[in-house]
Amino acid sequence: MEFDKELTKKLDEASSIVFFTGAGISAESGIPTFRGDEGLWKKVKPQELANFDAFLRNQDMVWEWYQYRRNIMNNTKPNAGHKTIVEFEKYFDVTVITQNVDNLHRRAKSKTIFELHGNIERNFCIECKTFYNHNEFGSAKRTPKCKKCGGMVRPDVVWFGENLPQDIFNKAEQKAKECDICFVVGTSAVIFPAANIPITAKQYGAYLVEINVEQTDITSSVDYSIKGKSGEVLPKILDIIKDK
Ligand code: BV8
Ligand code: ZN
């Protein structure tokens, strides 16, 4: 796979790199994306499940959807894309800013990760805010009750209409402002304010590179758009560094 000479030059000059990732980076691990053909949202509508009112109206259905997704995630592992991002840490100051809740960047052992939309492995009680790891409930089909106060327990993810964790978002935004290269990997870039992150990186002078199997809402704004699977493209980009 041949790359633009400018990418090689930017990699030579760079010291800090941000990887802004979406569901596409986990597709090769077998986790369905949200808006692709086999997308998670195809079967259900976000407004039906990924929002707090839906949870209050029908928490068992929402809980079961997350348990279904956790089962998928438990049977997957980080792919070459996740692992290559970790290998970039040998050559650059690397930050992962992810919209994904699938825990795969942590399992790949990335050092610096900002999870903008939470993490499906964590849950908390909506009354007393006690945190629970998901495996404390096993394969419970019904929404578990808090062991401390009996309140309802929900997944620790950011639903539509909910604010992103402000501290995490601010730190991620700061890293985007400081980076030399921002790779936008496997995202349709339609969810805000997360999708503002790569735009902010570019506004502050970063070289913006998209890796995706199709055109997206951000394609027209990037400096370089690479069409391909992240699990195949990322190792080839790293080879540019290794072959130096
Ligand atoms: C909020 C967690 C304040 C739950 C998710 C402007 C500013 C602020 C808010 C808004 C705004 N405009 C609209 C809003 C509201 C809303 C929003 O963005 N709506 C959209 C529909 C327009 N935003 C919010 O509600 C956010 N909160 O703003 O709070 C506020 C408060 C009150 C009122 C107003 C504002 C919260 C949004 C977070 C929602 N939570 N997930 C869960 O996961 O169950 S969203 C969900 O989408 C996931 O987190 C996912 O990560 C995210 C983004 O999707 P992608 O990751 O991009 O996945 P997708 O399937 O779309 O794309 C995959 C891509 O990969 C594709 O391009 C495909 O081609 C590519 N691909 C596939 N295979 C590969 C590949 N690429 C490379 N290699 C491959 N092998
Ligand atoms: Zn409680």
CSV table of N, CA, C and O in Angstrom, one decimal, residues 15-21 85-86 88-89 92-98 105 110-116 168 171-183 185 197:
chain,number,residue,atom,x,y,z
A,15,SER,N,5.8,14.5,17.1
A,15,SER,CA,6.1,13.9,18.3
A,15,SER,C,4.9,13.4,19.1
A,15,SER,O,4.9,12.4,19.7
A,16,SER,N,3.7,14.1,18.9
A,16,SER,CA,2.5,13.6,19.5
A,16,SER,C,1.4,13.3,18.5
A,16,SER,O,1.2,14.1,17.6
A,17,ILE,N,0.8,12.2,18.8
A,17,ILE,CA,-0.3,11.7,17.9
A,17,ILE,C,-1.5,11.3,18.6
A,17,ILE,O,-1.4,10.7,19.7
A,18,VAL,N,-2.7,11.8,18.1
A,18,VAL,CA,-4.0,11.4,18.7
A,18,VAL,C,-4.6,10.4,17.7
A,18,VAL,O,-4.6,10.6,16.5
A,19,PHE,N,-5.2,9.3,18.3
A,19,PHE,CA,-6.0,8.4,17.5
A,19,PHE,C,-7.5,8.6,18.0
A,19,PHE,O,-7.8,8.3,19.2
A,20,PHE,N,-8.3,9.2,17.1
A,20,PHE,CA,-9.7,9.4,17.5
A,20,PHE,C,-10.5,8.2,16.9
A,20,PHE,O,-10.6,8.1,15.6
A,21,THR,N,-11.1,7.4,17.7
A,21,THR,CA,-11.6,6.1,17.1
A,21,THR,C,-13.1,6.0,17.3
A,21,THR,O,-13.7,6.5,18.3
A,85,ILE,N,-1.9,0.6,17.4
A,85,ILE,CA,-1.9,1.9,18.1
A,85,ILE,C,-1.0,1.8,19.4
A,85,ILE,O,-0.3,2.8,19.7
A,86,VAL,N,-1.0,0.7,20.0
A,86,VAL,CA,-0.2,0.5,21.2
A,86,VAL,C,1.3,0.6,20.8
A,86,VAL,O,2.2,1.2,21.4
A,88,PHE,N,2.6,2.2,18.3
A,88,PHE,CA,3.0,3.6,18.0
A,88,PHE,C,3.6,4.2,19.2
A,88,PHE,O,4.4,5.2,19.1
A,89,GLU,N,3.2,3.8,20.4
A,89,GLU,CA,3.7,4.4,21.7
A,89,GLU,C,5.3,4.3,21.8
A,89,GLU,O,5.9,5.0,22.5
A,92,PHE,N,6.1,7.6,19.5
A,92,PHE,CA,5.5,8.9,19.7
A,92,PHE,C,4.8,8.9,21.1
A,92,PHE,O,4.5,7.9,21.7
A,93,ASP,N,4.4,10.2,21.4
A,93,ASP,CA,3.5,10.4,22.6
A,93,ASP,C,2.1,10.1,22.0
A,93,ASP,O,1.6,10.9,21.2
A,94,VAL,N,1.4,9.1,22.4
A,94,VAL,CA,0.2,8.6,21.8
A,94,VAL,C,-1.0,8.8,22.8
A,94,VAL,O,-0.9,8.5,24.0
A,95,THR,N,-2.1,9.4,22.3
A,95,THR,CA,-3.3,9.5,23.0
A,95,THR,C,-4.5,8.9,22.2
A,95,THR,O,-4.6,9.2,21.0
A,96,VAL,N,-5.2,8.0,22.9
A,96,VAL,CA,-6.4,7.4,22.2
A,96,VAL,C,-7.7,8.2,22.8
A,96,VAL,O,-7.9,8.3,24.0
A,97,ILE,N,-8.4,8.8,21.9
A,97,ILE,CA,-9.7,9.4,22.3
A,97,ILE,C,-10.8,8.6,21.6
A,97,ILE,O,-10.9,8.6,20.3
A,98,THR,N,-11.6,7.8,22.4
A,98,THR,CA,-12.5,6.9,21.7
A,98,THR,C,-13.9,7.2,22.0
A,98,THR,O,-14.3,7.6,23.2
A,105,HIS,N,-9.6,-0.9,23.6
A,105,HIS,CA,-8.4,-0.2,23.7
A,105,HIS,C,-7.7,-0.5,25.1
A,105,HIS,O,-6.5,-0.6,25.2
A,110,SER,N,-3.5,0.2,25.7
A,110,SER,CA,-3.1,1.5,25.3
A,110,SER,C,-2.8,2.3,26.7
A,110,SER,O,-3.6,2.1,27.6
A,111,LYS,N,-1.8,3.2,26.7
A,111,LYS,CA,-1.5,3.8,28.0
A,111,LYS,C,-2.4,5.0,28.3
A,111,LYS,O,-2.8,5.1,29.4
A,112,THR,N,-2.7,5.8,27.3
A,112,THR,CA,-3.6,7.0,27.6
A,112,THR,C,-4.8,6.9,26.7
A,112,THR,O,-4.8,7.0,25.5
A,113,ILE,N,-6.0,6.7,27.4
A,113,ILE,CA,-7.2,6.5,26.7
A,113,ILE,C,-8.3,7.5,27.4
A,113,ILE,O,-8.4,7.6,28.6
A,114,PHE,N,-9.0,8.2,26.5
A,114,PHE,CA,-10.1,9.0,27.0
A,114,PHE,C,-11.4,8.4,26.4
A,114,PHE,O,-11.5,8.4,25.1
A,115,GLU,N,-12.2,7.9,27.2
A,115,GLU,CA,-13.5,7.2,26.8
A,115,GLU,C,-14.6,8.3,26.8
A,115,GLU,O,-15.2,8.5,27.9
A,116,LEU,N,-14.9,8.9,25.7
A,116,LEU,CA,-15.9,10.0,25.7
A,116,LEU,C,-17.3,9.5,26.0
A,116,LEU,O,-18.1,10.3,26.6
A,168,ILE,N,-13.2,14.5,31.3
A,168,ILE,CA,-12.6,13.6,30.2
A,168,ILE,C,-12.6,14.3,28.9
A,168,ILE,O,-11.6,14.4,28.2
A,171,LYS,N,-10.0,17.2,28.8
A,171,LYS,CA,-8.6,16.7,28.7
A,171,LYS,C,-8.4,16.2,27.3
A,171,LYS,O,-7.3,16.4,26.7
A,172,ALA,N,-9.4,15.5,26.7
A,172,ALA,CA,-9.2,15.0,25.4
A,172,ALA,C,-9.1,16.1,24.4
A,172,ALA,O,-8.2,16.1,23.5
A,173,GLU,N,-9.9,17.1,24.6
A,173,GLU,CA,-9.9,18.3,23.7
A,173,GLU,C,-8.5,19.0,23.7
A,173,GLU,O,-7.9,19.4,22.7
A,174,GLN,N,-7.9,19.1,24.9
A,174,GLN,CA,-6.6,19.7,25.1
A,174,GLN,C,-5.5,18.9,24.4
A,174,GLN,O,-4.7,19.4,23.6
A,175,LYS,N,-5.6,17.6,24.4
A,175,LYS,CA,-4.7,16.7,23.7
A,175,LYS,C,-4.8,16.9,22.2
A,175,LYS,O,-3.8,16.9,21.5
A,176,ALA,N,-6.1,17.1,21.8
A,176,ALA,CA,-6.3,17.3,20.3
A,176,ALA,C,-5.7,18.6,19.9
A,176,ALA,O,-5.1,18.7,18.8
A,177,LYS,N,-5.7,19.6,20.7
A,177,LYS,CA,-5.2,20.9,20.4
A,177,LYS,C,-3.6,20.8,20.3
A,177,LYS,O,-3.0,21.6,19.6
A,178,GLU,N,-3.0,19.9,21.1
A,178,GLU,CA,-1.6,19.9,21.1
A,178,GLU,C,-0.9,18.9,20.1
A,178,GLU,O,0.3,18.9,19.9
A,179,CYS,N,-1.7,18.0,19.6
A,179,CYS,CA,-1.1,16.9,18.8
A,179,CYS,C,-0.6,17.4,17.4
A,179,CYS,O,-1.1,18.4,16.9
A,180,ASP,N,0.4,16.7,16.9
A,180,ASP,CA,0.9,17.0,15.5
A,180,ASP,C,0.1,16.3,14.4
A,180,ASP,O,-0.1,16.8,13.3
A,181,ILE,N,-0.3,15.1,14.7
A,181,ILE,CA,-1.1,14.3,13.8
A,181,ILE,C,-2.3,13.7,14.5
A,181,ILE,O,-2.2,13.3,15.6
A,182,CYS,N,-3.5,13.9,13.9
A,182,CYS,CA,-4.7,13.2,14.4
A,182,CYS,C,-5.3,12.2,13.4
A,182,CYS,O,-5.6,12.6,12.3
A,183,PHE,N,-5.2,10.9,13.8
A,183,PHE,CA,-5.8,9.9,12.9
A,183,PHE,C,-7.3,9.7,13.3
A,183,PHE,O,-7.5,9.5,14.5
A,185,VAL,N,-10.2,7.3,13.0
A,185,VAL,CA,-10.2,5.9,12.6
A,185,VAL,C,-11.6,5.3,12.8
A,185,VAL,O,-12.1,5.2,14.0
A,197,ILE,N,-13.9,16.8,18.0
A,197,ILE,CA,-12.5,16.6,18.5
A,197,ILE,C,-11.5,16.7,17.3
A,197,ILE,O,-10.6,17.5,17.3
